[in-house]
Coordinates of C-alpha atoms (C1' of nucleotides) in Angstrom, one line a residue:
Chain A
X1 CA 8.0 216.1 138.0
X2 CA 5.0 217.4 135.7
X3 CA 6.1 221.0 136.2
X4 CA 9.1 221.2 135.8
X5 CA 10.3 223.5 133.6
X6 CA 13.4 224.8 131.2
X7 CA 15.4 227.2 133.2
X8 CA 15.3 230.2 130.8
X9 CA 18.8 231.5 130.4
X10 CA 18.8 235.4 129.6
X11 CA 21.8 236.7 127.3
X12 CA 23.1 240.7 128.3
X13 CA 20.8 242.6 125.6
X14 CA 17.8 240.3 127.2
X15 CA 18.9 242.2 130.3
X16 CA 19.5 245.3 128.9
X17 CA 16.4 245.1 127.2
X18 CA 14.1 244.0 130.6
X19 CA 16.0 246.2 133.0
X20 CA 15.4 249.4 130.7
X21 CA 11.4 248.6 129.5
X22 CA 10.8 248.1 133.1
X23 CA 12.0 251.7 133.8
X24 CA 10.2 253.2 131.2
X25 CA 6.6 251.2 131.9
X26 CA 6.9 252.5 135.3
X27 CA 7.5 255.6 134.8
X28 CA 11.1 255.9 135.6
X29 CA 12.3 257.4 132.7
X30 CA 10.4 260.3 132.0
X31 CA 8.7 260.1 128.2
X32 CA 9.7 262.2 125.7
X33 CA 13.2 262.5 127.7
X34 CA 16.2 261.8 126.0
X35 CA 18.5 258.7 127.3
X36 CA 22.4 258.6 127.8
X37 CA 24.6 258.6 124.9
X38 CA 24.8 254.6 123.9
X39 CA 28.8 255.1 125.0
X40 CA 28.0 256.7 128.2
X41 CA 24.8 254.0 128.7
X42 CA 26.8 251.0 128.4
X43 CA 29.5 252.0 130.5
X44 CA 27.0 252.5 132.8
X45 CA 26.0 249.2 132.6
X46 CA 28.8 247.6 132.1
X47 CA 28.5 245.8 128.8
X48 CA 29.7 246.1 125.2
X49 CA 28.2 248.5 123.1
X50 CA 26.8 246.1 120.8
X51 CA 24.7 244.6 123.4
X52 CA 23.1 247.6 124.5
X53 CA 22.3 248.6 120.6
X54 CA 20.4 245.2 120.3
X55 CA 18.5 245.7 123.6
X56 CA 17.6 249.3 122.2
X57 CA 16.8 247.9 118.7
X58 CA 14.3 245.5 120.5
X59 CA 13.0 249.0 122.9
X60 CA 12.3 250.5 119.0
X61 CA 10.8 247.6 117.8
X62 CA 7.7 247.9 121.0
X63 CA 8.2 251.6 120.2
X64 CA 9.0 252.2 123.6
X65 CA 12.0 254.7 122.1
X66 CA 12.8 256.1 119.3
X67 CA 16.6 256.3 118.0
X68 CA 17.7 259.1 115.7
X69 CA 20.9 259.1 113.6
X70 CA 23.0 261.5 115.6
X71 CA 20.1 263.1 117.2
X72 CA 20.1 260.7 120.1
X73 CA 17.4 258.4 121.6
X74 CA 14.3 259.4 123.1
X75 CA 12.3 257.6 125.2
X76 CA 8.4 257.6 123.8
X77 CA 5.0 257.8 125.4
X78 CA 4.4 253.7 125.5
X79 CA 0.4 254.8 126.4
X80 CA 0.5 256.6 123.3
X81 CA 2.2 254.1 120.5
X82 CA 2.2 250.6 122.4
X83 CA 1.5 247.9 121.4
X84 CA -0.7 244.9 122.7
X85 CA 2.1 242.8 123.6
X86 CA 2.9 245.1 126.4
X87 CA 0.3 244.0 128.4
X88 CA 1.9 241.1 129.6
X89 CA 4.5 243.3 131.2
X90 CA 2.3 246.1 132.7
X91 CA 0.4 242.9 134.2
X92 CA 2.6 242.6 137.0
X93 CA 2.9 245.8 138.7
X94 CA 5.5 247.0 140.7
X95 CA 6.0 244.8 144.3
X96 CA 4.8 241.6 141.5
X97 CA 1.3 241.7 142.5
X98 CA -1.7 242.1 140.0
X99 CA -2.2 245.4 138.4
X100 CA -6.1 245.8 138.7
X101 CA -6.3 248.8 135.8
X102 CA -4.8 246.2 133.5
X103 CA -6.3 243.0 134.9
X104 CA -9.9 244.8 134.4
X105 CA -9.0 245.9 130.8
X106 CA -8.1 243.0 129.8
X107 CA -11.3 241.0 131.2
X108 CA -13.2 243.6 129.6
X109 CA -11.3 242.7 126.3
X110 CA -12.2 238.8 126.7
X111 CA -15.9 239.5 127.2
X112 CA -15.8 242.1 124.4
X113 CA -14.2 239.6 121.6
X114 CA -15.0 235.9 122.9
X115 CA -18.8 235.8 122.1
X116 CA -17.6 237.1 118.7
X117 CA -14.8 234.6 118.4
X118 CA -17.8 231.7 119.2
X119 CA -20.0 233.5 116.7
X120 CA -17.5 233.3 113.9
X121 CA -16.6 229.9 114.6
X122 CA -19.7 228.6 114.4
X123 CA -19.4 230.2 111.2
X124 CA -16.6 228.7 109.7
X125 CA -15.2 226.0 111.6
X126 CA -13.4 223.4 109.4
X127 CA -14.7 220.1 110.7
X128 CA -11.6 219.1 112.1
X129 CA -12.1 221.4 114.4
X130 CA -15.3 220.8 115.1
X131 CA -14.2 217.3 116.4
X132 CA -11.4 218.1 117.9
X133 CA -13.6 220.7 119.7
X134 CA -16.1 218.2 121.3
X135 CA -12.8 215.9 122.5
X136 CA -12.0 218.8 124.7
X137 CA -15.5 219.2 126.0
X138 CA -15.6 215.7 126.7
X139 CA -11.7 216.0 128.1
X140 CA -13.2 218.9 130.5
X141 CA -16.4 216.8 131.2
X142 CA -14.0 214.0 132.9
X143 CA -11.6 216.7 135.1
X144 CA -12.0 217.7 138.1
X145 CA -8.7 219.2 138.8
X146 CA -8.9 223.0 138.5
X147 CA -5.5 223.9 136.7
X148 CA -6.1 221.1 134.6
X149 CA -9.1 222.9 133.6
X150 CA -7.6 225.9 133.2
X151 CA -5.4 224.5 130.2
X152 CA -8.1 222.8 129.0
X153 CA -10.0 225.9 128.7
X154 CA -7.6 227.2 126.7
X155 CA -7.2 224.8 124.6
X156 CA -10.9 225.2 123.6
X157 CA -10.6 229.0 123.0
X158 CA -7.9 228.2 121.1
X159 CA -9.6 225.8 119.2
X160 CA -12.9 228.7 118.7
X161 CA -10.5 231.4 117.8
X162 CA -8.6 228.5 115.2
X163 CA -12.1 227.9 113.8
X164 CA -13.0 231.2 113.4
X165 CA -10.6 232.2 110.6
X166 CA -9.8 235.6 111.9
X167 CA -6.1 236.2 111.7
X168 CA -6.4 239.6 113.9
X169 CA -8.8 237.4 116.6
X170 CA -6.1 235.3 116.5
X171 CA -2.9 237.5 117.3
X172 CA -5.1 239.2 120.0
X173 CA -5.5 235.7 121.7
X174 CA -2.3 235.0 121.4
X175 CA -0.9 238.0 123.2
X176 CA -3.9 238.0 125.7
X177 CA -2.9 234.0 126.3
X178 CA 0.7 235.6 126.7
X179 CA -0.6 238.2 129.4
X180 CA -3.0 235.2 131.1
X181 CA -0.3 233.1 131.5
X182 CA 1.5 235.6 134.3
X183 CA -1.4 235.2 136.4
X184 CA -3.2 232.1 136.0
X185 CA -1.7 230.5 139.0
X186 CA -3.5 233.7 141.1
X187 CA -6.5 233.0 139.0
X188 CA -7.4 229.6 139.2
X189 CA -9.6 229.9 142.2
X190 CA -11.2 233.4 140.9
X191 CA -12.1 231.8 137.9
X192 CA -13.5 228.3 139.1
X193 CA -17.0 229.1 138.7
X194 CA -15.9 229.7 134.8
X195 CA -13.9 226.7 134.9
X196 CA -16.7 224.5 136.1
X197 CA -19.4 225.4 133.7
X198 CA -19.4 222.5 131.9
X199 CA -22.7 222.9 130.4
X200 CA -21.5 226.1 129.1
X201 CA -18.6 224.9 127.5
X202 CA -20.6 222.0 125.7
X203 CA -23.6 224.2 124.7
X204 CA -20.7 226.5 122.5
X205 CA -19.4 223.4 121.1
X206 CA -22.2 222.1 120.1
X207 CA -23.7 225.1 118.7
X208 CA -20.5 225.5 116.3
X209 CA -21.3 222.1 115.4
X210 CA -24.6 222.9 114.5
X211 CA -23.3 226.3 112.9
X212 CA -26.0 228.0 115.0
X213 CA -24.1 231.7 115.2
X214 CA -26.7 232.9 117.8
X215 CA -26.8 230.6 120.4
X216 CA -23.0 230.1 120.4
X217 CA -22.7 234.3 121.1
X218 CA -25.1 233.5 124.2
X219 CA -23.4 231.0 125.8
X220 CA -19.9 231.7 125.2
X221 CA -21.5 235.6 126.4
X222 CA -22.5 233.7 129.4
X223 CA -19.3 231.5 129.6
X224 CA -17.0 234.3 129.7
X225 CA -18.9 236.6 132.1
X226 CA -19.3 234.1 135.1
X227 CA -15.4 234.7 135.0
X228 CA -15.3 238.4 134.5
X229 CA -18.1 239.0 137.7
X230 CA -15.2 237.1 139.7
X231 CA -12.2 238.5 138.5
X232 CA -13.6 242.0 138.4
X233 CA -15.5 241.6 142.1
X234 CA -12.0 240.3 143.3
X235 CA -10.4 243.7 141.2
X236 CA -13.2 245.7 143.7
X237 CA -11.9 243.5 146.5
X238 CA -8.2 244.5 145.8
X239 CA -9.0 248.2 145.0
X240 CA -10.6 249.1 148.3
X241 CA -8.3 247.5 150.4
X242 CA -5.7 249.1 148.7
X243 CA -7.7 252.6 149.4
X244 CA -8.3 251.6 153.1
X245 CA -4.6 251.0 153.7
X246 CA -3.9 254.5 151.8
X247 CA -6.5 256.4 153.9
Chain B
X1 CA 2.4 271.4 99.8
X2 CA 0.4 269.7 102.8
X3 CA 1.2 266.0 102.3
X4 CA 4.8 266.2 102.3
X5 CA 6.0 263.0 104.1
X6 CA 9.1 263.4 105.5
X7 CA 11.2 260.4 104.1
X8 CA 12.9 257.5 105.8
X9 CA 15.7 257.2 106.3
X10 CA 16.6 253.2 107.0
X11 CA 19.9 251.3 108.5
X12 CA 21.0 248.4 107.6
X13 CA 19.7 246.4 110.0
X14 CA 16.2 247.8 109.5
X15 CA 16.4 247.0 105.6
X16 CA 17.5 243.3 106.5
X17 CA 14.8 243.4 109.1
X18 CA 12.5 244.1 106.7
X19 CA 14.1 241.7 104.3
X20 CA 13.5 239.0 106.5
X21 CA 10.2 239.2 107.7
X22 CA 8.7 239.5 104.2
X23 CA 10.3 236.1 103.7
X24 CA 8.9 235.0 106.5
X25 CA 5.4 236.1 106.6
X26 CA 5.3 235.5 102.8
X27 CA 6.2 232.2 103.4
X28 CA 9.4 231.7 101.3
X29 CA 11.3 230.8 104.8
X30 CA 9.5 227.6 106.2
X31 CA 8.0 227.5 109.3
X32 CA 10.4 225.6 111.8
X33 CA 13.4 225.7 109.5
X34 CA 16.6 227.3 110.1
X35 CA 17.6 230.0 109.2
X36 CA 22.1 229.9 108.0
X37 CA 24.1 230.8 110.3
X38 CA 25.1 234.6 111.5
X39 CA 28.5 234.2 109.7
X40 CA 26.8 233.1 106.7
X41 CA 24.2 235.2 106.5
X42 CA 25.7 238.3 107.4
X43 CA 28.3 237.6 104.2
X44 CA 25.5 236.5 101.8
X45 CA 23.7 240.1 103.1
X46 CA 26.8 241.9 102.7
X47 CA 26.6 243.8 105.9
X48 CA 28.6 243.7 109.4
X49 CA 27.3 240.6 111.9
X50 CA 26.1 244.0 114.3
X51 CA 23.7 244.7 111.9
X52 CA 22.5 241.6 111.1
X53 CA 22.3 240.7 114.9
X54 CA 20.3 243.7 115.7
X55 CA 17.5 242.7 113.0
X56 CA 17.8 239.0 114.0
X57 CA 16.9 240.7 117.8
X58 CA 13.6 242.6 116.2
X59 CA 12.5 239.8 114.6
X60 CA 12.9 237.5 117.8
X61 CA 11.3 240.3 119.5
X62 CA 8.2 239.8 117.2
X63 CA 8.3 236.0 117.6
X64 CA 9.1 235.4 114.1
X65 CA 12.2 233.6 114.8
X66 CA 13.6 232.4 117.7
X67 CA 17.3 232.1 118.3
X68 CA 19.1 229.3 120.8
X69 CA 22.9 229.9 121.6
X70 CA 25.2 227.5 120.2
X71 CA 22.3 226.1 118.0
X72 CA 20.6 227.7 115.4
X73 CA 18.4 230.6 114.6
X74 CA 14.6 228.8 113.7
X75 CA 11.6 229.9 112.2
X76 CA 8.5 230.6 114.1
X77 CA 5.2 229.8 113.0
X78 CA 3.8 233.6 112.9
X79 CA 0.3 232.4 112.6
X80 CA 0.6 230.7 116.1
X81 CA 3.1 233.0 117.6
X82 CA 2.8 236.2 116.2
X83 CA 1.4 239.4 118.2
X84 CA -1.2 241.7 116.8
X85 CA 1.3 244.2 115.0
X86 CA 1.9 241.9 112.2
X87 CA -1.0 243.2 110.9
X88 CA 0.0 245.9 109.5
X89 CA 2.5 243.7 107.6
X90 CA 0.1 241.5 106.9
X91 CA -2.4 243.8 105.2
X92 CA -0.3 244.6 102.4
X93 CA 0.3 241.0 100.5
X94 CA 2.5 240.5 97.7
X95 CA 1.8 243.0 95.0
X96 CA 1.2 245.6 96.7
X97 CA -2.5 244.9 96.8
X98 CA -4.9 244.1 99.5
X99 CA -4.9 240.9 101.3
X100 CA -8.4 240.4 101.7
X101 CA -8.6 237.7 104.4
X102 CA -6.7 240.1 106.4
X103 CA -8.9 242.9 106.0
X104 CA -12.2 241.1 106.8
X105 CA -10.3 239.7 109.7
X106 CA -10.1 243.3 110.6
X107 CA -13.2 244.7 110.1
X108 CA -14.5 241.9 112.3
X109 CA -12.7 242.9 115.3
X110 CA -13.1 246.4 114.7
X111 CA -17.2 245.7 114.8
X112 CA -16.6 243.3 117.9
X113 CA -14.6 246.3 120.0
X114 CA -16.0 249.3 119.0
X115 CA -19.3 249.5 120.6
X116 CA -17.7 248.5 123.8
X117 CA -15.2 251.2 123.7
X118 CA -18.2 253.4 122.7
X119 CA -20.2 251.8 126.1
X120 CA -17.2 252.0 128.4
X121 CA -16.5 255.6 127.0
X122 CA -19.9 256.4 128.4
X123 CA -19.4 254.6 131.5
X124 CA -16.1 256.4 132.3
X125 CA -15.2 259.7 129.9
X126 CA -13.9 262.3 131.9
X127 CA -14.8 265.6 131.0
X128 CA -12.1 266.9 129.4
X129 CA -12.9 264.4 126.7
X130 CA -16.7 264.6 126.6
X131 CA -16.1 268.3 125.9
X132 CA -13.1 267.5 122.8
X133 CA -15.4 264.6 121.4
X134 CA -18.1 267.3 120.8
X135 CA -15.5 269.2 119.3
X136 CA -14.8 266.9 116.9
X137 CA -18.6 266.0 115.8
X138 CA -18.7 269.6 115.5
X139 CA -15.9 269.6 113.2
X140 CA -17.2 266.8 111.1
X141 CA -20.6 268.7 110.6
X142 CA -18.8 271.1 109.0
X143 CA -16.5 268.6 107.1
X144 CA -17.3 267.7 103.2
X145 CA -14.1 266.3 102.5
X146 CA -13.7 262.5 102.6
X147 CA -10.0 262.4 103.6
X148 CA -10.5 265.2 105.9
X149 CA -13.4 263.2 107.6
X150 CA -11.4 259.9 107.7
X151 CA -8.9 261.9 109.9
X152 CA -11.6 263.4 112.1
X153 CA -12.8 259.8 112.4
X154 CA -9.7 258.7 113.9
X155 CA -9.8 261.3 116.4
X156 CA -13.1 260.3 117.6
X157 CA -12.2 257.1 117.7
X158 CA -9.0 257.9 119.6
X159 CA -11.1 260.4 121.9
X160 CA -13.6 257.4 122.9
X161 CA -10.8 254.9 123.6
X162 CA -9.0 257.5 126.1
X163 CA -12.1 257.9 127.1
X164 CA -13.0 253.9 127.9
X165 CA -9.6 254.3 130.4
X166 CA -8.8 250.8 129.3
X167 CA -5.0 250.1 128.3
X168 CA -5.8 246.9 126.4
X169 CA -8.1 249.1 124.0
X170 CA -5.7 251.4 123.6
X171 CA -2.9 249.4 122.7
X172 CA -5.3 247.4 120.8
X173 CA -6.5 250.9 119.0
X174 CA -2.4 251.7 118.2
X175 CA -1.9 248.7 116.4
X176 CA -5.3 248.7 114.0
X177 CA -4.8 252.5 113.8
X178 CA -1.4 251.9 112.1
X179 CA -2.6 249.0 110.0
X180 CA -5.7 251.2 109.1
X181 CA -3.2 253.5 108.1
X182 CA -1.5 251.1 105.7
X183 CA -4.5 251.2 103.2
X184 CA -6.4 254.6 104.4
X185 CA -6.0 255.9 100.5
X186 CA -7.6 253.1 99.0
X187 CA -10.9 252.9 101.7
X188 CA -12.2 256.3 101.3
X189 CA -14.7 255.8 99.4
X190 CA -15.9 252.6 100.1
X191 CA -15.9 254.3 103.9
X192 CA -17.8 256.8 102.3
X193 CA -20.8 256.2 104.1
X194 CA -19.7 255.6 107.0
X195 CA -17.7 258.8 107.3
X196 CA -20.8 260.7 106.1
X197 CA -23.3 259.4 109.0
X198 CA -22.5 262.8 111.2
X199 CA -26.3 261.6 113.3
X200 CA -24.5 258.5 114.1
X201 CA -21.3 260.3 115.5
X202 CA -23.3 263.1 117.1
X203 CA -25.2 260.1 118.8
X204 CA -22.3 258.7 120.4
X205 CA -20.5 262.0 121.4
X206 CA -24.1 262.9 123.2
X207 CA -24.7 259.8 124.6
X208 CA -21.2 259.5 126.4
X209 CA -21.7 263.3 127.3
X210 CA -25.2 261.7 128.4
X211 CA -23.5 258.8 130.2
X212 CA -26.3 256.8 128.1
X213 CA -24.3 253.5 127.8
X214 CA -26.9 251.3 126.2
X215 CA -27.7 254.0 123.4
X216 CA -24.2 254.7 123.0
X217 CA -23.2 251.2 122.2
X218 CA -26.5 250.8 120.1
X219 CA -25.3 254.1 117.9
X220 CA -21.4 252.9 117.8
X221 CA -22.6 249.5 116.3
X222 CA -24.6 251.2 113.8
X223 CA -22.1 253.5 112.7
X224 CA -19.1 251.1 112.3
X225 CA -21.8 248.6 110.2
X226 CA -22.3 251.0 107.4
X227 CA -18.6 251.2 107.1
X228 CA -18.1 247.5 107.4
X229 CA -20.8 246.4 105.0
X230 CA -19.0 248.4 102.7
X231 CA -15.6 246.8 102.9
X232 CA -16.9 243.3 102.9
X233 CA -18.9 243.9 100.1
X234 CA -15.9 245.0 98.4
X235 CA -13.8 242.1 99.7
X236 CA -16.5 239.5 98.2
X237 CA -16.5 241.0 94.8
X238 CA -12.4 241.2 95.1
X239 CA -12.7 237.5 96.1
X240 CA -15.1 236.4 93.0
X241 CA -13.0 238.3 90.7
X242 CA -9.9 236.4 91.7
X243 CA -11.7 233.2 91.8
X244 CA -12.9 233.9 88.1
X245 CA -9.5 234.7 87.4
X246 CA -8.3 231.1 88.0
X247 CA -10.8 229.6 86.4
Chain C
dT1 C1' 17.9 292.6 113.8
dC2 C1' 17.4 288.9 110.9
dC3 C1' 18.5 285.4 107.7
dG4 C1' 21.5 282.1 105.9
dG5 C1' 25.7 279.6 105.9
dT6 C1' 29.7 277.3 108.3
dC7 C1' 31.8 274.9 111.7
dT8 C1' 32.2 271.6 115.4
dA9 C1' 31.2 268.6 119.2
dG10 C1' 28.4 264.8 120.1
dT11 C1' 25.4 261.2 118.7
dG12 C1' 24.1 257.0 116.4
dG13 C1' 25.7 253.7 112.4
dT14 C1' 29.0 250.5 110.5
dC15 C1' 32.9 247.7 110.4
dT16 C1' 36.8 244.5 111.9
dT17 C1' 38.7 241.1 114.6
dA18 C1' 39.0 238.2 118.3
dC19 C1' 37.6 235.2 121.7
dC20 C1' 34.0 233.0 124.9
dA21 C1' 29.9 229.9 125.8
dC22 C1' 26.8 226.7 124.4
dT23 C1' 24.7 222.9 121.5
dT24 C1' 24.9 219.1 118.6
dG25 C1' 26.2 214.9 117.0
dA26 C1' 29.8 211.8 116.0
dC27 C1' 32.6 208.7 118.3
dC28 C1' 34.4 205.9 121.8
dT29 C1' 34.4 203.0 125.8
dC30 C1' 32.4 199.9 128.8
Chain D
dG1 C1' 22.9 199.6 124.2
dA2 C1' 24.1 203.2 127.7
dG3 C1' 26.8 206.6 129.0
dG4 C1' 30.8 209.6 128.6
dT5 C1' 34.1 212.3 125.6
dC6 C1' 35.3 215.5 122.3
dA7 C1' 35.4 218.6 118.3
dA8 C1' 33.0 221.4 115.0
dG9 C1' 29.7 224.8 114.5
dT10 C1' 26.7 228.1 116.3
dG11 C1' 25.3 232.2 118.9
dG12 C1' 27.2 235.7 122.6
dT13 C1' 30.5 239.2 124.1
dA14 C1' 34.1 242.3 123.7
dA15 C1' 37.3 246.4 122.2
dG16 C1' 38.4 249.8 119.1
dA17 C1' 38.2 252.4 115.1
dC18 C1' 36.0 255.2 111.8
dC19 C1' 31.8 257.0 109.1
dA20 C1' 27.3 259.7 108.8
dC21 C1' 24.2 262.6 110.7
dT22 C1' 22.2 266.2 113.9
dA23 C1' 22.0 270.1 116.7
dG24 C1' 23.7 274.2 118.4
dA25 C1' 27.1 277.7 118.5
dC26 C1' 29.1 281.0 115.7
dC27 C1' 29.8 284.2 112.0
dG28 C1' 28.9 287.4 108.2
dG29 C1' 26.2 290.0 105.1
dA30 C1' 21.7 292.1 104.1

DNA sequence: TCCGGTCTAGTGGTCTTACCACTTGACCTC
DNA sequence: GAGGTCAAGTGGTAAGACCACTAGACCGGA
């Protein structure tokens, strides 16, 4: 009964809102082409009009449209003006398997910030995080259980990126958490030799301890890549298979 | 006549939007609090309960509030829930002046993702943008003025991110570009020397053209020191000057 | 031909009113 | 005390009307 979770009920503009961005991230909708008249677009989809203007407020807010007074609403280049928090939808391709472009940027993204995350935690870190930073490394010391390590792993990045006092480190991590979460059950095996570095893992926490910036860059460096060689060998895997089946 | 803005034009529900997340990120809404309800809040806002729904929609949509049928509208923490486009809210604290804990937040990630851009740009520029980021280096040799090379800069920058064909950069990019742009006219000079080091941006442009990865990242890192030196030196003497204030 | 104004159809913006669906907590019953 | 019941309050949906703005067609004078 440990995973259960709250069924997640979605109100019309949630629909709206999901049903249209998925058009648009895929390409369905043409950017820079105009949508239906809001009349004619929720007759279309059967709801009230005040629905479909919140669901199209929320499509301004990622600046996937933009809505003009009287001049209609246009649908925008989301490559162009996105925002990070579309990641977690571009994640899951079409079909719901793993996009590979996205999956590799975002691994590259990990590797480029997380040894910088370390570094400025051993920096800064309050010493309540400091401690509670060594509980997890002893919590991960004890498990054996992959997933568990998995959020245990998180909670120690959270922990670094707390500690490092960078409010723009932190809303990166939590949208890349955001995006991480779609995959991690496909991940878990990819990423055990990351998972199971335990001397890694202890080595950063102890050198934010010892506010030794250098040494906790190397090993969180080294931390983070024995998960990127997997994910991005399995990304290799994925890609050529995919060609082979294409050719 | 070449900095006419063209000037907004805002609805209702983008004003109370607006209204709203100031509280919010300011702090004068408590974190986990309620929020009155629709009926009551629409009448103390003097505005239709489509409006008000539509900006209580954005800001769920930025995970500053979240909103349960049948009970209540709450208050997210922003700092543990927020995505990275609260930035450029954040940027600008009450005042109108800088927030300098944002802006060293920042500059830290800016230093932690620009050389890799600048690496993976080597790695993987097509040539269609090898050939448009010598443009621009070209451009900026011939450049004296500082505004005019801040722009140029952000083309180049722009230029190397297409280049890195990585969508988490990119979005990434969108979101510090527009908080960037939030305080542009107050870092020109203090980006003076950055802006100014054409060797450094000629270095990079060649060594993607070169596909020189190592050199390029070197050059990158060098370049966006000189610019970050500069800020955080300001940000330190902002920070002792406030301190002396309060004493 | 061109420029400028005018008009109009169509679009998004706002408002009103009503009712439905869900959550919460008080209350009751056993 | 545990569990069920119910009502008040909250957000969700709906239909219809009218206002504000834009874009394009149209017209008239230079």
């Amino acid at each position: 009964m440990a995973t259960l979770e709250p069924i997640r009920r979605r109100s019309l503009a949630d629909e709206v809102y999901e049903q249209l961005r998925t058009k648009i991230v895929r390409g369905e909708i043409e950017a820079g082409s105009s949508l239906p008249a809001e009349r004619a677009l929720c007759a279309m989809l059967g709801v009230n009009r005040g629905a479909l203007r919140e669901a199209l407020k929320r499509l301004e807010q990622a600046r996937l449209v933009s809505i003009h007074h009287g001049g209609g609403t246009r649908v925008e280049d989301f490559r162009q003006s996105g925002g990070l928090d579309l990641l977690s939808k571009l994640i899951i391709g079409p079909g719901g398997s793993v996009d590979t472009h996205v999956a590799r940027s975002v691994v590259e993204m990990r590797s480029a910030l997380g040894p910088d995350i370390a570094r400025l935690a051993a920096l800064r870190a309050t010493d309540s995080v400091k401690e509670r930073l060594l509980e997890v490394v002893d919590r991960i010391d004890e498990t054996e259980d992959l997933r568990a390590l998995q959020q245990l792993s998180m909670e120690f990045w959270d922990l670094l990126v707390e500690g490092s006092n960078n409010v723009a480190y932190r809303f990166a991590f939590n949208t890349l958490h955001a995006t991480y979460r779609e995959i991690s059950q496909v991940m878990t095996q990819v990423l055990a030799a990351e998972l199971t570095d335990r001397a890694s893992f202890r080595a950063v926490a102890e050198g934010v301890n010892a506010r030794d910036t250098a040494e906790t860059e190397t090993r969180a460096r080294e931390l983070l890549r024995k998960g990127a060689s997997g994910i991005l060998e399995l990304i290799q895997l994925m890609d050529s298979m995919k060609e082979g089946k294409q050719t």
